[in-house]
PDB file of C-alpha atoms in Angstrom:
ATOM      1  CA  MET G   1      54.637 158.760  34.148  1.00 86.00           C
ATOM      2  CA  PRO G   2      52.883 155.429  33.590  1.00 96.00           C
ATOM      3  CA  VAL G   3      53.190 154.325  30.004  1.00 98.00           C
ATOM      4  CA  THR G   4      50.255 154.272  28.104  1.00 98.00           C
ATOM      5  CA  ILE G   5      49.121 152.343  24.737  1.00 98.00           C
ATOM      6  CA  ALA G   6      48.728 155.726  23.073  1.00 97.00           C
ATOM      7  CA  GLN G   7      52.637 156.539  23.977  1.00 97.00           C
ATOM      8  CA  LEU G   8      53.916 152.766  22.110  1.00 98.00           C
ATOM      9  CA  GLN G   9      51.881 154.276  19.169  1.00 96.00           C
ATOM     10  CA  LYS G  10      53.752 157.355  19.308  1.00 98.00           C
ATOM     11  CA  TRP G  11      56.900 155.633  19.896  1.00 98.00           C
ATOM     12  CA  LYS G  12      56.550 153.663  16.895  1.00 98.00           C
ATOM     13  CA  GLN G  13      56.085 157.058  14.798  1.00 97.00           C
ATOM     14  CA  GLN G  14      59.300 158.449  16.173  1.00 98.00           C
ATOM     15  CA  LYS G  15      61.113 155.505  16.057  1.00 97.00           C
ATOM     16  CA  LYS G  16      62.217 155.249  19.643  1.00 98.00           C
ATOM     17  CA  PRO G  17      62.518 151.347  20.558  1.00 98.00           C
ATOM     18  CA  ILE G  18      60.161 149.973  23.244  1.00 98.00           C
ATOM     19  CA  VAL G  19      61.863 148.120  25.932  1.00 98.00           C
ATOM     20  CA  ALA G  20      59.757 144.888  27.555  1.00 98.00           C
ATOM     21  CA  LEU G  21      60.226 142.012  29.729  1.00 98.00           C
ATOM     22  CA  THR G  22      58.339 139.298  31.472  1.00 98.00           C
ATOM     23  CA  ALA G  23      57.495 139.359  35.346  1.00 98.00           C
ATOM     24  CA  SER G  24      55.939 137.151  37.839  1.00 98.00           C
ATOM     25  CA  ASP G  25      56.405 138.242  41.099  1.00 98.00           C
ATOM     26  CA  TYR G  26      55.930 141.204  43.177  1.00 98.00           C
ATOM     27  CA  ALA G  27      59.915 141.593  43.785  1.00 98.00           C
ATOM     28  CA  ILE G  28      61.486 141.433  40.693  1.00 98.00           C
ATOM     29  CA  ALA G  29      58.455 143.300  38.859  1.00 98.00           C
ATOM     30  CA  LYS G  30      59.515 146.351  41.147  1.00 98.00           C
ATOM     31  CA  LEU G  31      62.722 145.965  40.242  1.00 98.00           C
ATOM     32  CA  LEU G  32      62.349 145.651  36.333  1.00 98.00           C
ATOM     33  CA  ASP G  33      59.546 148.765  36.953  1.00 98.00           C
ATOM     34  CA  GLN G  34      62.046 151.165  38.997  1.00 98.00           C
ATOM     35  CA  ALA G  35      65.025 150.180  36.151  1.00 98.00           C
ATOM     36  CA  GLY G  36      62.795 151.795  33.475  1.00 98.00           C
ATOM     37  CA  VAL G  37      61.337 149.046  31.729  1.00 98.00           C
ATOM     38  CA  ASP G  38      58.305 150.248  29.109  1.00 98.00           C
ATOM     39  CA  MET G  39      56.215 147.232  29.083  1.00 98.00           C
ATOM     40  CA  LEU G  40      55.499 144.205  31.799  1.00 98.00           C
ATOM     41  CA  LEU G  41      53.988 140.917  30.463  1.00 98.00           C
ATOM     42  CA  VAL G  42      52.879 138.464  32.757  1.00 98.00           C
ATOM     43  CA  GLY G  43      53.361 135.999  30.462  1.00 98.00           C
ATOM     44  CA  ASP G  44      52.031 132.069  30.443  1.00 98.00           C
ATOM     45  CA  SER G  45      56.101 131.381  30.289  1.00 97.00           C
ATOM     46  CA  LEU G  46      55.994 131.419  34.082  1.00 97.00           C
ATOM     47  CA  ALA G  47      54.418 128.019  33.609  1.00 97.00           C
ATOM     48  CA  MET G  48      58.023 126.987  32.709  1.00 96.00           C
ATOM     49  CA  VAL G  49      60.367 129.315  34.784  1.00 95.00           C
ATOM     50  CA  ALA G  50      58.349 129.919  37.713  1.00 95.00           C
ATOM     51  CA  LEU G  51      56.407 126.878  38.206  1.00 96.00           C
ATOM     52  CA  GLY G  52      58.693 124.354  36.821  1.00 96.00           C
ATOM     53  CA  HIS G  53      56.313 123.169  33.745  1.00 97.00           C
ATOM     54  CA  LYS G  54      57.585 121.761  30.569  1.00 96.00           C
ATOM     55  CA  THR G  55      55.544 123.670  28.447  1.00 97.00           C
ATOM     56  CA  THR G  56      53.016 126.628  28.982  1.00 98.00           C
ATOM     57  CA  LEU G  57      50.148 124.773  28.632  1.00 98.00           C
ATOM     58  CA  PRO G  58      49.046 123.753  32.202  1.00 98.00           C
ATOM     59  CA  ILE G  59      49.113 127.257  33.389  1.00 98.00           C
ATOM     60  CA  THR G  60      45.195 128.270  34.627  1.00 98.00           C
ATOM     61  CA  LEU G  61      43.485 131.213  34.303  1.00 98.00           C
ATOM     62  CA  GLU G  62      43.480 131.557  38.385  1.00 98.00           C
ATOM     63  CA  ALA G  63      46.780 131.128  37.875  1.00 98.00           C
ATOM     64  CA  MET G  64      47.765 134.036  35.657  1.00 98.00           C
ATOM     65  CA  ILE G  65      45.294 136.062  37.424  1.00 98.00           C
ATOM     66  CA  HIS G  66      47.198 135.571  40.830  1.00 98.00           C
ATOM     67  CA  HIS G  67      50.290 136.501  39.506  1.00 98.00           C
ATOM     68  CA  ALA G  68      49.206 139.506  37.801  1.00 98.00           C
ATOM     69  CA  GLN G  69      48.002 140.784  41.174  1.00 98.00           C
ATOM     70  CA  ALA G  70      51.254 140.487  42.633  1.00 98.00           C
ATOM     71  CA  VAL G  71      53.194 141.939  40.020  1.00 98.00           C
ATOM     72  CA  GLY G  72      50.654 144.745  39.398  1.00 98.00           C
ATOM     73  CA  ARG G  73      51.466 145.715  43.294  1.00 98.00           C
ATOM     74  CA  ALA G  74      54.544 146.583  42.055  1.00 98.00           C
ATOM     75  CA  VAL G  75      54.434 148.496  39.232  1.00 98.00           C
ATOM     76  CA  GLU G  76      54.128 152.267  38.959  1.00 98.00           C
ATOM     77  CA  ASN G  77      55.499 153.237  35.360  1.00 98.00           C
ATOM     78  CA  ALA G  78      55.243 150.127  33.061  1.00 98.00           C
ATOM     79  CA  LEU G  79      52.290 149.252  30.718  1.00 98.00           C
ATOM     80  CA  LEU G  80      51.029 146.050  32.476  1.00 98.00           C
ATOM     81  CA  ILE G  81      50.069 143.099  29.947  1.00 98.00           C
ATOM     82  CA  VAL G  82      48.516 139.616  30.725  1.00 98.00           C
ATOM     83  CA  ASP G  83      48.669 136.719  28.835  1.00 98.00           C
ATOM     84  CA  MET G  84      45.408 134.835  28.626  1.00 98.00           C
ATOM     85  CA  PRO G  85      46.446 131.253  29.058  1.00 98.00           C
ATOM     86  CA  PHE G  86      45.604 128.268  26.680  1.00 98.00           C
ATOM     87  CA  LEU G  87      41.818 127.413  26.521  1.00 97.00           C
ATOM     88  CA  SER G  88      40.674 130.376  28.480  1.00 98.00           C
ATOM     89  CA  TYR G  89      39.879 131.723  24.915  1.00 98.00           C
ATOM     90  CA  GLN G  90      40.127 129.780  22.151  1.00 97.00           C
ATOM     91  CA  VAL G  91      36.854 127.674  22.763  1.00 97.00           C
ATOM     92  CA  SER G  92      34.298 130.586  21.895  1.00 97.00           C
ATOM     93  CA  ALA G  93      34.331 134.609  21.723  1.00 97.00           C
ATOM     94  CA  GLU G  94      31.638 134.288  24.950  1.00 98.00           C
ATOM     95  CA  GLU G  95      34.418 132.303  26.948  1.00 98.00           C
ATOM     96  CA  ALA G  96      37.079 134.723  25.968  1.00 98.00           C
ATOM     97  CA  MET G  97      34.806 137.556  26.622  1.00 98.00           C
ATOM     98  CA  ARG G  98      34.217 136.153  30.222  1.00 98.00           C
ATOM     99  CA  SER G  99      38.001 135.418  30.615  1.00 98.00           C
ATOM    100  CA  ALA G 100      39.477 138.696  29.816  1.00 98.00           C
ATOM    101  CA  GLY G 101      36.589 140.240  31.946  1.00 98.00           C
ATOM    102  CA  ARG G 102      38.256 138.541  34.965  1.00 98.00           C
ATOM    103  CA  ILE G 103      41.917 139.619  33.941  1.00 98.00           C
ATOM    104  CA  PHE G 104      40.713 143.214  33.559  1.00 98.00           C
ATOM    105  CA  LYS G 105      38.159 143.125  36.745  1.00 98.00           C
ATOM    106  CA  GLU G 106      40.744 141.436  39.106  1.00 98.00           C
ATOM    107  CA  THR G 107      43.805 142.391  38.208  1.00 98.00           C
ATOM    108  CA  ASP G 108      45.744 146.215  37.141  1.00 98.00           C
ATOM    109  CA  ALA G 109      46.386 144.985  33.573  1.00 98.00           C
ATOM    110  CA  ARG G 110      46.183 147.367  30.824  1.00 98.00           C
ATOM    111  CA  GLY G 111      45.924 144.861  27.945  1.00 98.00           C
ATOM    112  CA  ILE G 112      46.062 141.627  27.441  1.00 98.00           C
ATOM    113  CA  LYS G 113      47.633 139.287  24.682  1.00 98.00           C
ATOM    114  CA  LEU G 114      46.105 136.326  22.748  1.00 98.00           C
ATOM    115  CA  GLU G 115      47.903 134.002  20.556  1.00 98.00           C
ATOM    116  CA  GLY G 116      47.083 133.445  16.603  1.00 98.00           C
ATOM    117  CA  GLY G 117      45.971 135.122  13.857  1.00 98.00           C
ATOM    118  CA  TYR G 118      43.833 132.783  12.222  1.00 97.00           C
ATOM    119  CA  PRO G 119      40.058 133.647  10.974  1.00 98.00           C
ATOM    120  CA  ASP G 120      38.408 132.380  14.106  1.00 97.00           C
ATOM    121  CA  MET G 121      41.064 134.239  16.851  1.00 98.00           C
ATOM    122  CA  VAL G 122      40.966 137.194  14.422  1.00 98.00           C
ATOM    123  CA  ALA G 123      36.937 137.105  15.033  1.00 98.00           C
ATOM    124  CA  THR G 124      37.310 136.732  18.521  1.00 98.00           C
ATOM    125  CA  ILE G 125      39.951 139.817  19.156  1.00 98.00           C
ATOM    126  CA  ARG G 126      37.668 142.087  17.055  1.00 98.00           C
ATOM    127  CA  LYS G 127      34.724 141.023  19.478  1.00 98.00           C
ATOM    128  CA  LEU G 128      36.787 141.946  22.224  1.00 98.00           C
ATOM    129  CA  VAL G 129      38.060 144.933  21.090  1.00 98.00           C
ATOM    130  CA  GLN G 130      34.847 146.568  20.366  1.00 98.00           C
ATOM    131  CA  ALA G 131      34.043 145.436  23.811  1.00 98.00           C
ATOM    132  CA  GLY G 132      36.993 147.954  24.955  1.00 98.00           C
ATOM    133  CA  MET G 133      39.426 145.901  25.865  1.00 98.00           C
ATOM    134  CA  PRO G 134      43.038 146.401  24.583  1.00 98.00           C
ATOM    135  CA  VAL G 135      44.465 143.040  22.675  1.00 98.00           C
ATOM    136  CA  MET G 136      48.128 142.491  21.913  1.00 98.00           C
ATOM    137  CA  GLY G 137      48.009 139.999  19.486  1.00 98.00           C
ATOM    138  CA  HIS G 138      51.317 137.547  19.150  1.00 98.00           C
ATOM    139  CA  VAL G 139      51.878 135.277  15.859  1.00 98.00           C
ATOM    140  CA  GLY G 140      55.077 132.986  14.519  1.00 98.00           C
ATOM    141  CA  LEU G 141      56.049 130.791  17.450  1.00 97.00           C
ATOM    142  CA  THR G 142      53.178 130.588  19.320  1.00 98.00           C
ATOM    143  CA  PRO G 143      53.967 128.176  22.404  1.00 97.00           C
ATOM    144  CA  GLN G 144      50.536 127.577  23.167  1.00 97.00           C
ATOM    145  CA  SER G 145      50.660 125.285  19.816  1.00 97.00           C
ATOM    146  CA  VAL G 146      54.115 123.834  20.562  1.00 96.00           C
ATOM    147  CA  HIS G 147      52.853 120.466  20.107  1.00 96.00           C
ATOM    148  CA  ARG G 148      51.709 121.236  16.691  1.00 95.00           C
ATOM    149  CA  ILE G 149      54.713 123.616  15.666  1.00 95.00           C
ATOM    150  CA  GLY G 150      57.465 122.978  18.166  1.00 93.00           C
ATOM    151  CA  TYR G 151      59.991 125.450  19.249  1.00 92.00           C
ATOM    152  CA  ARG G 152      61.443 126.380  15.622  1.00 94.00           C
ATOM    153  CA  VAL G 153      61.603 129.367  13.710  1.00 96.00           C
ATOM    154  CA  GLN G 154      58.542 130.094  11.767  1.00 97.00           C
ATOM    155  CA  GLY G 155      57.970 131.765   8.544  1.00 98.00           C
ATOM    156  CA  SER G 156      60.966 130.541   7.089  1.00 97.00           C
ATOM    157  CA  THR G 157      59.596 129.320   3.516  1.00 97.00           C
ATOM    158  CA  PRO G 158      57.992 131.752   0.927  1.00 97.00           C
ATOM    159  CA  ASP G 159      54.350 130.577   1.650  1.00 98.00           C
ATOM    160  CA  THR G 160      54.643 129.910   5.469  1.00 98.00           C
ATOM    161  CA  ALA G 161      56.227 133.805   5.574  1.00 98.00           C
ATOM    162  CA  GLU G 162      53.156 135.140   3.631  1.00 98.00           C
ATOM    163  CA  GLU G 163      50.368 133.244   5.926  1.00 98.00           C
ATOM    164  CA  ILE G 164      52.426 135.260   8.729  1.00 98.00           C
ATOM    165  CA  LEU G 165      52.087 138.562   6.967  1.00 98.00           C
ATOM    166  CA  HIS G 166      48.477 137.948   6.363  1.00 98.00           C
ATOM    167  CA  GLN G 167      47.922 137.298   9.768  1.00 98.00           C
ATOM    168  CA  ALA G 168      49.527 140.030  11.210  1.00 98.00           C
ATOM    169  CA  LYS G 169      47.374 142.575   8.925  1.00 98.00           C
ATOM    170  CA  ALA G 170      44.026 140.692   9.799  1.00 98.00           C
ATOM    171  CA  LEU G 171      45.097 141.604  13.423  1.00 98.00           C
ATOM    172  CA  VAL G 172      45.372 144.936  12.841  1.00 98.00           C
ATOM    173  CA  GLU G 173      42.327 145.125  11.143  1.00 98.00           C
ATOM    174  CA  ALA G 174      40.671 143.788  14.160  1.00 98.00           C
ATOM    175  CA  GLY G 175      42.003 146.041  16.495  1.00 98.00           C
ATOM    176  CA  ILE G 176      45.020 145.074  18.009  1.00 98.00           C
ATOM    177  CA  PHE G 177      47.498 148.186  19.550  1.00 98.00           C
ATOM    178  CA  ALA G 178      50.513 145.579  19.185  1.00 98.00           C
ATOM    179  CA  LEU G 179      51.841 142.643  17.962  1.00 98.00           C
ATOM    180  CA  LEU G 180      54.445 140.206  19.255  1.00 98.00           C
ATOM    181  CA  LEU G 181      56.776 138.696  16.694  1.00 98.00           C
ATOM    182  CA  GLU G 182      57.892 135.436  18.034  1.00 98.00           C
ATOM    183  CA  ASN G 183      60.889 133.418  16.530  1.00 98.00           C
ATOM    184  CA  ILE G 184      60.940 134.724  12.648  1.00 98.00           C
ATOM    185  CA  PRO G 185      63.322 135.547  10.172  1.00 98.00           C
ATOM    186  CA  ALA G 186      64.671 139.091  10.842  1.00 98.00           C
ATOM    187  CA  GLU G 187      63.691 139.886   7.111  1.00 98.00           C
ATOM    188  CA  LEU G 188      60.182 138.877   7.506  1.00 98.00           C
ATOM    189  CA  ALA G 189      59.397 140.993  11.128  1.00 98.00           C
ATOM    190  CA  ALA G 190      61.049 143.868   9.248  1.00 98.00           C
ATOM    191  CA  LYS G 191      58.444 143.598   6.384  1.00 98.00           C
ATOM    192  CA  ILE G 192      55.577 143.528   8.810  1.00 98.00           C
ATOM    193  CA  THR G 193      57.151 146.431  11.247  1.00 98.00           C
ATOM    194  CA  ASP G 194      57.139 148.857   8.052  1.00 98.00           C
ATOM    195  CA  LEU G 195      53.742 147.529   6.628  1.00 98.00           C
ATOM    196  CA  ILE G 196      51.465 147.824  10.069  1.00 98.00           C
ATOM    197  CA  PRO G 197      50.588 150.863  11.671  1.00 98.00           C
ATOM    198  CA  VAL G 198      50.921 148.926  15.689  1.00 98.00           C
ATOM    199  CA  PRO G 199      53.883 148.680  17.196  1.00 98.00           C
ATOM    200  CA  THR G 200      55.933 145.333  16.837  1.00 98.00           C
ATOM    201  CA  ILE G 201      57.521 143.800  19.944  1.00 98.00           C
ATOM    202  CA  GLY G 202      59.950 141.167  18.917  1.00 98.00           C
ATOM    203  CA  ILE G 203      61.420 137.855  20.379  1.00 98.00           C
ATOM    204  CA  GLY G 204      64.017 136.157  18.553  1.00 97.00           C
ATOM    205  CA  ALA G 205      62.633 138.225  15.600  1.00 98.00           C
ATOM    206  CA  GLY G 206      65.874 140.696  14.842  1.00 98.00           C
ATOM    207  CA  LYS G 207      66.648 144.156  15.639  1.00 98.00           C
ATOM    208  CA  GLU G 208      64.164 145.846  13.225  1.00 98.00           C
ATOM    209  CA  CYS G 209      61.255 145.482  15.430  1.00 98.00           C
ATOM    210  CA  ASP G 210      59.689 148.336  17.085  1.00 98.00           C
ATOM    211  CA  GLY G 211      60.756 147.103  20.347  1.00 98.00           C
ATOM    212  CA  GLN G 212      61.817 143.862  22.167  1.00 98.00           C
ATOM    213  CA  ILE G 213      61.054 141.514  24.803  1.00 98.00           C
ATOM    214  CA  LEU G 214      62.938 138.444  26.615  1.00 98.00           C
ATOM    215  CA  VAL G 215      62.007 136.275  29.509  1.00 98.00           C
ATOM    216  CA  THR G 216      63.412 138.083  32.402  1.00 98.00           C
ATOM    217  CA  HIS G 217      64.756 134.613  33.755  1.00 97.00           C
ATOM    218  CA  ASP G 218      66.873 134.304  30.581  1.00 97.00           C
ATOM    219  CA  VAL G 219      68.110 137.837  30.972  1.00 98.00           C
ATOM    220  CA  LEU G 220      69.366 137.295  34.364  1.00 98.00           C
ATOM    221  CA  GLY G 221      70.491 133.954  33.978  1.00 97.00           C
ATOM    222  CA  LEU G 222      68.089 132.103  36.212  1.00 96.00           C
ATOM    223  CA  SER G 223      66.575 129.396  33.231  1.00 93.00           C
ATOM    224  CA  ASP G 224      67.673 126.500  32.944  1.00 89.00           C
ATOM    225  CA  TRP G 225      67.816 126.508  29.303  1.00 89.00           C
ATOM    226  CA  GLN G 226      68.766 129.456  27.631  1.00 91.00           C
ATOM    227  CA  PRO G 227      67.111 130.302  23.974  1.00 92.00           C
ATOM    228  CA  PRO G 228      69.804 131.381  21.266  1.00 92.00           C
ATOM    229  CA  PHE G 229      68.858 134.742  20.887  1.00 93.00           C
ATOM    230  CA  ALA G 230      68.583 135.726  24.400  1.00 96.00           C
ATOM    231  CA  LYS G 231      71.207 137.674  25.834  1.00 95.00           C
ATOM    232  CA  LYS G 232      72.093 136.661  29.815  1.00 96.00           C
ATOM    233  CA  TYR G 233      73.257 139.859  31.131  1.00 97.00           C
ATOM    234  CA  THR G 234      74.191 138.241  34.461  1.00 97.00           C
ATOM    235  CA  ASN G 235      74.136 134.796  36.246  1.00 97.00           C
ATOM    236  CA  LEU G 236      72.101 135.019  39.129  1.00 97.00           C
ATOM    237  CA  GLN G 237      72.421 131.064  39.427  1.00 97.00           C
ATOM    238  CA  GLU G 238      75.945 131.156  40.536  1.00 97.00           C
ATOM    239  CA  THR G 239      75.101 134.507  42.577  1.00 98.00           C
ATOM    240  CA  ILE G 240      72.436 132.897  44.610  1.00 98.00           C
ATOM    241  CA  THR G 241      73.923 129.634  44.720  1.00 98.00           C
ATOM    242  CA  GLU G 242      77.365 131.327  46.142  1.00 98.00           C
ATOM    243  CA  ALA G 243      75.282 133.524  48.676  1.00 98.00           C
ATOM    244  CA  VAL G 244      73.317 130.949  50.076  1.00 98.00           C
ATOM    245  CA  LYS G 245      76.272 128.509  50.332  1.00 98.00           C
ATOM    246  CA  GLN G 246      77.865 131.345  52.492  1.00 98.00           C
ATOM    247  CA  TYR G 247      75.049 131.464  54.480  1.00 98.00           C
ATOM    248  CA  CYS G 248      74.788 127.684  55.186  1.00 98.00           C
ATOM    249  CA  GLN G 249      78.360 127.862  56.075  1.00 98.00           C
ATOM    250  CA  ASP G 250      78.080 131.066  58.937  1.00 98.00           C
ATOM    251  CA  VAL G 251      75.031 129.139  60.433  1.00 98.00           C
ATOM    252  CA  ARG G 252      76.680 125.781  60.624  1.00 98.00           C
ATOM    253  CA  ASN G 253      79.991 127.340  62.183  1.00 98.00           C
ATOM    254  CA  GLN G 254      77.536 129.528  64.861  1.00 94.00           C
TER     255      GLN G 254
END
């Protein structure tokens, strides 16, 4: 049966862990869905792992929609969430509304994810939710702010931890249905998970979150760089390379 937002809320109450991964194409998304993943995120990380950019910033709204359409054709059960890319929602609430509307109109997305919990972003999310759009929040390490904060652990001091906690509460009040916690201390993630009523999905945030997400390319051993918190469950770089080498040899040997 298709996973719903209401089920995520119920699973938090039941303390049933939520399994999430990223997806950017039809073939892999179909396998992930059939394997039983609860949530698939068409993340802007595809700018790096699928398109070869150094950050998530270059990906466009059109490209996100394109990949989300492909993933949507594969998904039968998982809850499909789509990242809103850089500058598709930060300029104004009106532009965010138009960008989000396109995602919902042109893909099979059941929710969108926006980064940040500062006051203007909270206000934007509140308007999106009021317009009937399910929104997932994202605090801690927010990759669209990489040039300001880098790829390092966030919330490691009392002041920054308190700020992340404050943002989490504000986002909940704005109406988010779930919150992604990225690269923050496990103790802080556990505290947020215990305090807020919506599910938390962690990535590099410890085991006490209500669910976990990783970039699928990291899980499958397809990434050029492996985050320290991401377990490599297989090494498809080696498997694919060896298979293609064998194919090349067979062709050349006729």
